[in-house]
């Protein structure tokens, strides 16, 4: 459909791209080289600059990609969207809610040299342990994955280093449903393999989330929901803050309409975001 740079050419353009960065001694037990072994992944995440010029990036390998500005994410069959809102009413994260759990893909600015995910994974593991979660580091197709068992959900963090970007996928599922061989994790990895990152040329500081931009049809739904919430608040009706708004895809796929998954499959989310160095439990939407 559209091509990627050949591996040899990419490695020549990006010297030492797949070499490990230095690890901190404090968490040496979690940072054995085996965790950073990257297998031969058939697919992405793709860099938009590596794809054929003029290609329609919304056309994925197995379906339609949802264009969110900095990332284009394929939509699984039957998935529903949830948008996490900033206090000013702008979108700051988009979640894919499936029948097995929730998947969130986001892109961040990163340096040219690799290793940001290794550092972020260490920070996440430490923060999760501070939140009394049971944490382990596992090896996946792109290297290390952070797996945590919490009272509300089992969480898995998958990261991929790119050229001046890093993608992080947060997988949240019910207890026992987020293991490496689960359908939820298989779906998350399939989504990552067909994700496209549009980094842009802006000189963003490292670890800065790249902006989320909704398609026009979804933005209109979100604006209408936000206006309705404001009208209810002005009318004096008591209402709790709602950082997420469920949305429908503007054009459902040919295999049928979307279905709302069971509520317990989508763990509750915090109402406020914190910085990358904050509590991992409050970064789930990032």
Tab-separated table of C-alpha atoms in Angstrom:
chain	number	residue	atom	x	y	z
A	1	UNK	CA	0.000	0.000	0.000
A	2	UNK	CA	2.787	2.361	0.876
A	3	UNK	CA	6.399	1.749	1.662
A	4	UNK	CA	8.874	2.292	4.458
A	5	UNK	CA	12.542	3.093	4.283
A	6	UNK	CA	14.646	0.020	3.900
A	7	UNK	CA	16.150	-1.078	7.175
A	8	UNK	CA	19.739	-0.500	6.065
A	9	UNK	CA	18.915	3.005	4.865
A	10	UNK	CA	17.098	3.872	8.084
A	11	UNK	CA	19.967	2.650	10.222
A	12	UNK	CA	22.410	4.684	8.121
A	13	UNK	CA	20.306	7.809	8.590
A	14	UNK	CA	19.868	7.150	12.301
A	15	UNK	CA	23.159	5.785	13.647
A	16	UNK	CA	23.013	3.713	16.811
A	17	UNK	CA	19.207	3.967	16.772
A	18	UNK	CA	18.715	0.495	18.197
A	19	UNK	CA	21.501	0.638	20.780
A	20	UNK	CA	20.630	0.868	24.454
A	21	UNK	CA	20.933	4.060	26.432
A	22	UNK	CA	22.714	4.037	29.773
A	23	UNK	CA	20.578	2.841	32.680
A	24	UNK	CA	20.502	4.158	36.213
A	25	UNK	CA	22.093	1.893	38.802
A	26	UNK	CA	19.140	2.318	41.183
A	27	UNK	CA	16.857	0.002	39.239
A	28	UNK	CA	19.479	-2.277	37.742
A	29	UNK	CA	17.371	-5.352	38.448
A	30	UNK	CA	14.662	-4.046	36.122
A	31	UNK	CA	17.020	-3.066	33.340
A	32	UNK	CA	18.717	-6.202	32.144
A	33	UNK	CA	19.598	-6.127	28.442
A	34	UNK	CA	17.112	-8.939	27.715
A	35	UNK	CA	14.233	-6.556	28.415
A	36	UNK	CA	15.452	-4.204	25.695
A	37	UNK	CA	15.856	-6.829	22.986
A	38	UNK	CA	13.738	-5.690	20.037
A	39	UNK	CA	12.382	-8.498	17.897
A	40	UNK	CA	11.858	-8.211	14.146
A	41	UNK	CA	8.469	-6.478	14.233
A	42	UNK	CA	6.494	-6.738	11.004
A	43	UNK	CA	4.999	-3.269	10.753
A	44	UNK	CA	5.120	0.019	12.639
A	45	UNK	CA	4.721	2.249	14.427
A	46	UNK	CA	5.507	4.146	11.261
A	47	UNK	CA	7.025	7.590	10.906
A	48	UNK	CA	4.892	9.606	8.493
A	49	UNK	CA	8.074	10.942	6.884
A	50	UNK	CA	9.137	7.385	6.025
A	51	UNK	CA	5.972	6.627	4.058
A	52	UNK	CA	5.406	7.312	0.401
A	53	UNK	CA	4.813	10.957	-0.381
A	54	UNK	CA	1.158	11.729	-1.027
A	55	UNK	CA	-0.115	8.490	0.502
A	56	UNK	CA	-3.465	8.591	2.306
A	57	UNK	CA	-2.376	7.984	5.887
A	58	UNK	CA	-5.946	7.292	7.010
A	59	UNK	CA	-5.936	4.089	4.945
A	60	UNK	CA	-4.417	1.459	7.190
A	61	UNK	CA	-3.243	-2.041	6.457
A	62	UNK	CA	-6.434	-3.648	7.792
A	63	UNK	CA	-8.882	-0.747	8.035
A	64	UNK	CA	-9.269	2.981	8.599
A	65	UNK	CA	-6.922	4.971	10.803
A	66	UNK	CA	-8.377	7.711	12.994
A	67	UNK	CA	-6.411	10.918	12.412
A	68	UNK	CA	-5.670	12.509	15.795
A	69	UNK	CA	-3.106	14.993	14.548
A	70	UNK	CA	0.137	13.685	16.016
A	71	UNK	CA	-0.889	10.032	15.630
A	72	UNK	CA	-3.117	8.093	13.277
A	73	UNK	CA	-4.529	5.081	15.111
A	74	UNK	CA	-6.424	2.147	13.562
A	75	UNK	CA	-9.879	1.544	15.027
A	76	UNK	CA	-10.604	-2.027	16.156
A	77	UNK	CA	-13.944	-3.508	15.177
A	78	UNK	CA	-16.641	-2.636	17.716
A	79	UNK	CA	-14.477	-0.101	19.581
A	80	UNK	CA	-15.840	3.139	21.006
A	81	UNK	CA	-13.990	6.392	21.539
A	82	UNK	CA	-13.617	8.257	24.807
A	83	UNK	CA	-12.024	11.703	24.858
A	84	UNK	CA	-10.311	12.967	27.994
A	85	UNK	CA	-10.777	16.705	28.357
A	86	UNK	CA	-8.529	19.453	29.665
A	87	UNK	CA	-10.051	22.100	31.981
A	88	UNK	CA	-10.324	24.499	29.020
A	89	UNK	CA	-12.447	22.019	27.066
A	90	UNK	CA	-9.737	20.922	24.638
A	91	UNK	CA	-8.970	17.213	24.046
A	92	UNK	CA	-5.840	15.876	25.695
A	93	UNK	CA	-6.170	12.107	25.159
A	94	UNK	CA	-8.297	9.708	23.121
A	95	UNK	CA	-9.028	6.218	24.429
A	96	UNK	CA	-10.185	3.202	22.420
A	97	UNK	CA	-12.630	1.195	24.528
A	98	UNK	CA	-13.033	-2.426	23.411
A	99	UNK	CA	-14.950	-5.372	24.822
A	100	UNK	CA	-11.742	-6.574	26.504
A	101	UNK	CA	-10.481	-3.277	27.943
A	102	UNK	CA	-9.136	0.140	27.073
A	103	UNK	CA	-6.222	1.103	24.821
A	104	UNK	CA	-4.653	4.563	24.691
A	105	UNK	CA	-1.979	5.544	22.167
A	106	UNK	CA	-0.145	8.859	22.534
A	107	UNK	CA	2.993	10.377	21.034
A	108	UNK	CA	5.664	12.444	22.785
A	109	UNK	CA	8.600	14.542	21.686
A	110	UNK	CA	11.937	12.794	22.112
A	111	UNK	CA	15.608	13.378	21.296
A	112	UNK	CA	17.206	12.067	18.117
A	113	UNK	CA	19.037	9.383	20.062
A	114	UNK	CA	16.983	6.493	21.473
A	115	UNK	CA	16.436	5.622	25.106
A	116	UNK	CA	13.567	7.839	26.226
A	117	UNK	CA	11.182	4.910	26.673
A	118	UNK	CA	13.750	3.166	28.867
A	119	UNK	CA	13.832	6.194	31.171
A	120	UNK	CA	10.049	6.666	31.120
A	121	UNK	CA	9.513	2.981	31.903
A	122	UNK	CA	11.721	3.319	34.962
A	123	UNK	CA	9.817	6.378	36.150
A	124	UNK	CA	6.486	4.628	35.637
A	125	UNK	CA	7.600	1.524	37.517
A	126	UNK	CA	8.786	3.611	40.454
A	127	UNK	CA	5.612	5.710	40.528
A	128	UNK	CA	3.374	2.651	40.345
A	129	UNK	CA	5.230	1.019	43.224
A	130	UNK	CA	4.796	4.209	45.221
A	131	UNK	CA	1.051	3.818	44.564
A	132	UNK	CA	1.260	0.311	46.095
A	133	UNK	CA	0.848	-1.491	42.775
A	134	UNK	CA	2.526	-4.825	42.079
A	135	UNK	CA	4.928	-4.072	39.222
A	136	UNK	CA	6.984	-6.243	36.894
A	137	UNK	CA	8.973	-5.608	33.729
A	138	UNK	CA	8.326	-7.933	30.794
A	139	UNK	CA	9.852	-8.289	27.348
A	140	UNK	CA	7.607	-7.589	24.356
A	141	UNK	CA	8.049	-7.137	20.591
A	142	UNK	CA	9.519	-3.626	21.023
A	143	UNK	CA	11.473	-4.393	24.184
A	144	UNK	CA	10.492	-3.691	27.770
A	145	UNK	CA	6.876	-3.440	28.892
A	146	UNK	CA	5.768	-2.344	32.355
A	147	UNK	CA	2.988	-4.476	33.839
A	148	UNK	CA	1.178	-3.454	37.026
A	149	UNK	CA	-1.619	-4.954	39.083
A	150	UNK	CA	-3.721	-2.303	40.850
A	151	UNK	CA	-6.997	-2.521	42.811
A	152	UNK	CA	-8.993	-1.095	39.889
A	153	UNK	CA	-7.332	-2.666	36.852
A	154	UNK	CA	-4.355	-4.487	35.435
A	155	UNK	CA	-2.202	-2.016	33.504
A	156	UNK	CA	0.373	-2.533	30.777
A	157	UNK	CA	2.593	0.209	29.374
A	158	UNK	CA	4.181	-0.415	25.965
A	159	UNK	CA	6.653	2.097	24.539
A	160	UNK	CA	8.411	2.506	21.213
A	161	UNK	CA	11.265	4.908	20.478
A	162	UNK	CA	11.219	6.634	17.098
A	163	UNK	CA	13.198	9.422	15.456
A	164	UNK	CA	12.507	12.485	17.652
A	165	UNK	CA	9.321	10.851	18.962
A	166	UNK	CA	8.210	8.199	21.395
A	167	UNK	CA	4.889	6.357	21.350
A	168	UNK	CA	3.350	5.070	24.553
A	169	UNK	CA	0.434	2.671	24.615
A	170	UNK	CA	-1.464	2.252	27.898
A	171	UNK	CA	-3.513	-0.944	28.116
A	172	UNK	CA	-6.063	-1.153	30.950
A	173	UNK	CA	-8.098	-4.290	31.559
A	174	UNK	CA	-9.851	-6.293	34.256
A	175	UNK	CA	-7.901	-8.468	36.661
A	176	UNK	CA	-6.262	-11.330	34.794
A	177	UNK	CA	-7.270	-9.948	31.396
A	178	UNK	CA	-4.083	-8.042	30.569
A	179	UNK	CA	-1.509	-10.829	30.381
A	180	UNK	CA	0.991	-10.989	27.527
A	181	UNK	CA	-1.046	-13.664	25.757
A	182	UNK	CA	-4.453	-12.017	26.270
A	183	UNK	CA	-6.723	-10.803	23.471
A	184	UNK	CA	-6.515	-7.280	24.885
A	185	UNK	CA	-2.722	-7.136	24.601
A	186	UNK	CA	-2.792	-8.767	21.155
A	187	UNK	CA	-5.196	-6.030	20.026
A	188	UNK	CA	-3.000	-3.295	21.513
A	189	UNK	CA	0.088	-4.614	19.750
A	190	UNK	CA	-1.798	-4.896	16.462
A	191	UNK	CA	-2.854	-1.257	16.835
A	192	UNK	CA	0.742	-0.176	17.462
A	193	UNK	CA	1.960	-2.075	14.394
A	194	UNK	CA	-0.365	-0.005	12.197
A	195	UNK	CA	-0.030	3.362	13.970
A	196	UNK	CA	1.491	6.341	12.146
A	197	UNK	CA	3.267	9.184	13.979
A	198	UNK	CA	3.346	12.735	12.601
A	199	UNK	CA	6.077	14.367	14.674
A	200	UNK	CA	6.268	17.693	12.854
A	201	UNK	CA	9.274	20.006	12.990
A	202	UNK	CA	8.403	21.969	16.122
A	203	UNK	CA	11.255	22.070	18.680
A	204	UNK	CA	9.213	20.619	21.547
A	205	UNK	CA	10.991	19.749	24.805
A	206	UNK	CA	11.504	16.027	25.313
A	207	UNK	CA	8.612	14.164	26.953
A	208	UNK	CA	6.174	16.859	25.860
A	209	UNK	CA	2.922	15.253	24.633
A	210	UNK	CA	2.401	15.940	20.950
A	211	UNK	CA	-0.935	17.689	20.361
A	212	UNK	CA	-4.196	15.777	19.956
A	213	UNK	CA	-6.396	17.131	17.153
A	214	UNK	CA	-9.828	15.587	16.630
A	215	UNK	CA	-11.414	15.063	13.216
A	216	UNK	CA	-13.988	17.741	12.477
A	217	UNK	CA	-17.024	15.478	12.928
A	218	UNK	CA	-15.848	14.299	16.337
A	219	UNK	CA	-14.846	17.816	17.358
A	220	UNK	CA	-18.381	19.014	16.625
A	221	UNK	CA	-19.886	16.255	18.780
A	222	UNK	CA	-17.500	17.115	21.580
A	223	UNK	CA	-18.252	20.848	21.366
A	224	UNK	CA	-21.983	20.160	21.510
A	225	UNK	CA	-21.557	17.942	24.578
A	226	UNK	CA	-19.391	20.579	26.246
A	227	UNK	CA	-21.959	23.316	25.579
A	228	UNK	CA	-24.711	21.118	26.991
A	229	UNK	CA	-22.691	20.549	30.152
A	230	UNK	CA	-22.105	24.302	30.545
A	231	UNK	CA	-25.826	24.979	30.086
A	232	UNK	CA	-26.690	22.460	32.787
A	233	UNK	CA	-24.192	24.004	35.167
A	234	UNK	CA	-25.513	27.501	34.529
A	235	UNK	CA	-29.028	26.217	35.127
A	236	UNK	CA	-28.036	25.241	38.643
A	237	UNK	CA	-28.231	21.471	38.162
A	238	UNK	CA	-25.591	19.712	40.278
A	239	UNK	CA	-23.117	17.882	38.110
A	240	UNK	CA	-19.836	16.081	38.641
A	241	UNK	CA	-16.860	16.944	36.426
A	242	UNK	CA	-16.709	14.682	33.378
A	243	UNK	CA	-13.205	14.559	31.929
A	244	UNK	CA	-14.187	12.001	29.295
A	245	UNK	CA	-16.884	12.118	26.650
A	246	UNK	CA	-17.930	9.029	24.673
A	247	UNK	CA	-18.087	9.710	20.951
A	248	UNK	CA	-19.211	7.797	17.921
A	249	UNK	CA	-17.023	7.345	14.863
A	250	UNK	CA	-18.193	9.578	12.005
A	251	UNK	CA	-18.090	6.674	9.551
A	252	UNK	CA	-18.570	3.195	11.086
A	253	UNK	CA	-16.688	0.391	9.352
A	254	UNK	CA	-18.384	-2.029	6.976
A	255	UNK	CA	-18.563	-4.798	9.575
A	256	UNK	CA	-21.303	-3.144	11.607
A	257	UNK	CA	-22.043	-0.498	14.142
A	258	UNK	CA	-20.043	0.067	17.286
A	259	UNK	CA	-21.006	-1.522	20.548
A	260	UNK	CA	-20.641	-0.202	24.051
A	261	UNK	CA	-18.443	-2.600	26.090
A	262	UNK	CA	-19.424	-3.580	29.635
A	263	UNK	CA	-18.759	-0.746	32.048
A	264	UNK	CA	-16.438	-2.793	34.225
A	265	UNK	CA	-14.124	-3.284	31.266
A	266	UNK	CA	-13.227	0.426	31.247
A	267	UNK	CA	-11.553	1.322	34.572
A	268	UNK	CA	-12.328	4.713	36.083
A	269	UNK	CA	-9.882	7.460	35.209
A	270	UNK	CA	-8.532	10.430	37.176
A	271	UNK	CA	-10.096	13.798	36.530
A	272	UNK	CA	-6.856	15.714	36.370
A	273	UNK	CA	-3.593	15.116	34.576
A	274	UNK	CA	-0.216	15.476	36.141
A	275	UNK	CA	3.185	15.877	34.584
A	276	UNK	CA	5.287	13.001	33.323
A	277	UNK	CA	7.014	12.837	36.689
A	278	UNK	CA	3.730	12.620	38.616
A	279	UNK	CA	1.869	9.593	39.864
A	280	UNK	CA	1.503	6.887	37.242
A	281	UNK	CA	-2.057	6.301	38.385
A	282	UNK	CA	-2.843	9.866	37.266
A	283	UNK	CA	-1.018	9.511	33.944
A	284	UNK	CA	-3.184	6.749	32.507
A	285	UNK	CA	-4.851	9.057	30.042
A	286	UNK	CA	-1.604	10.458	28.735
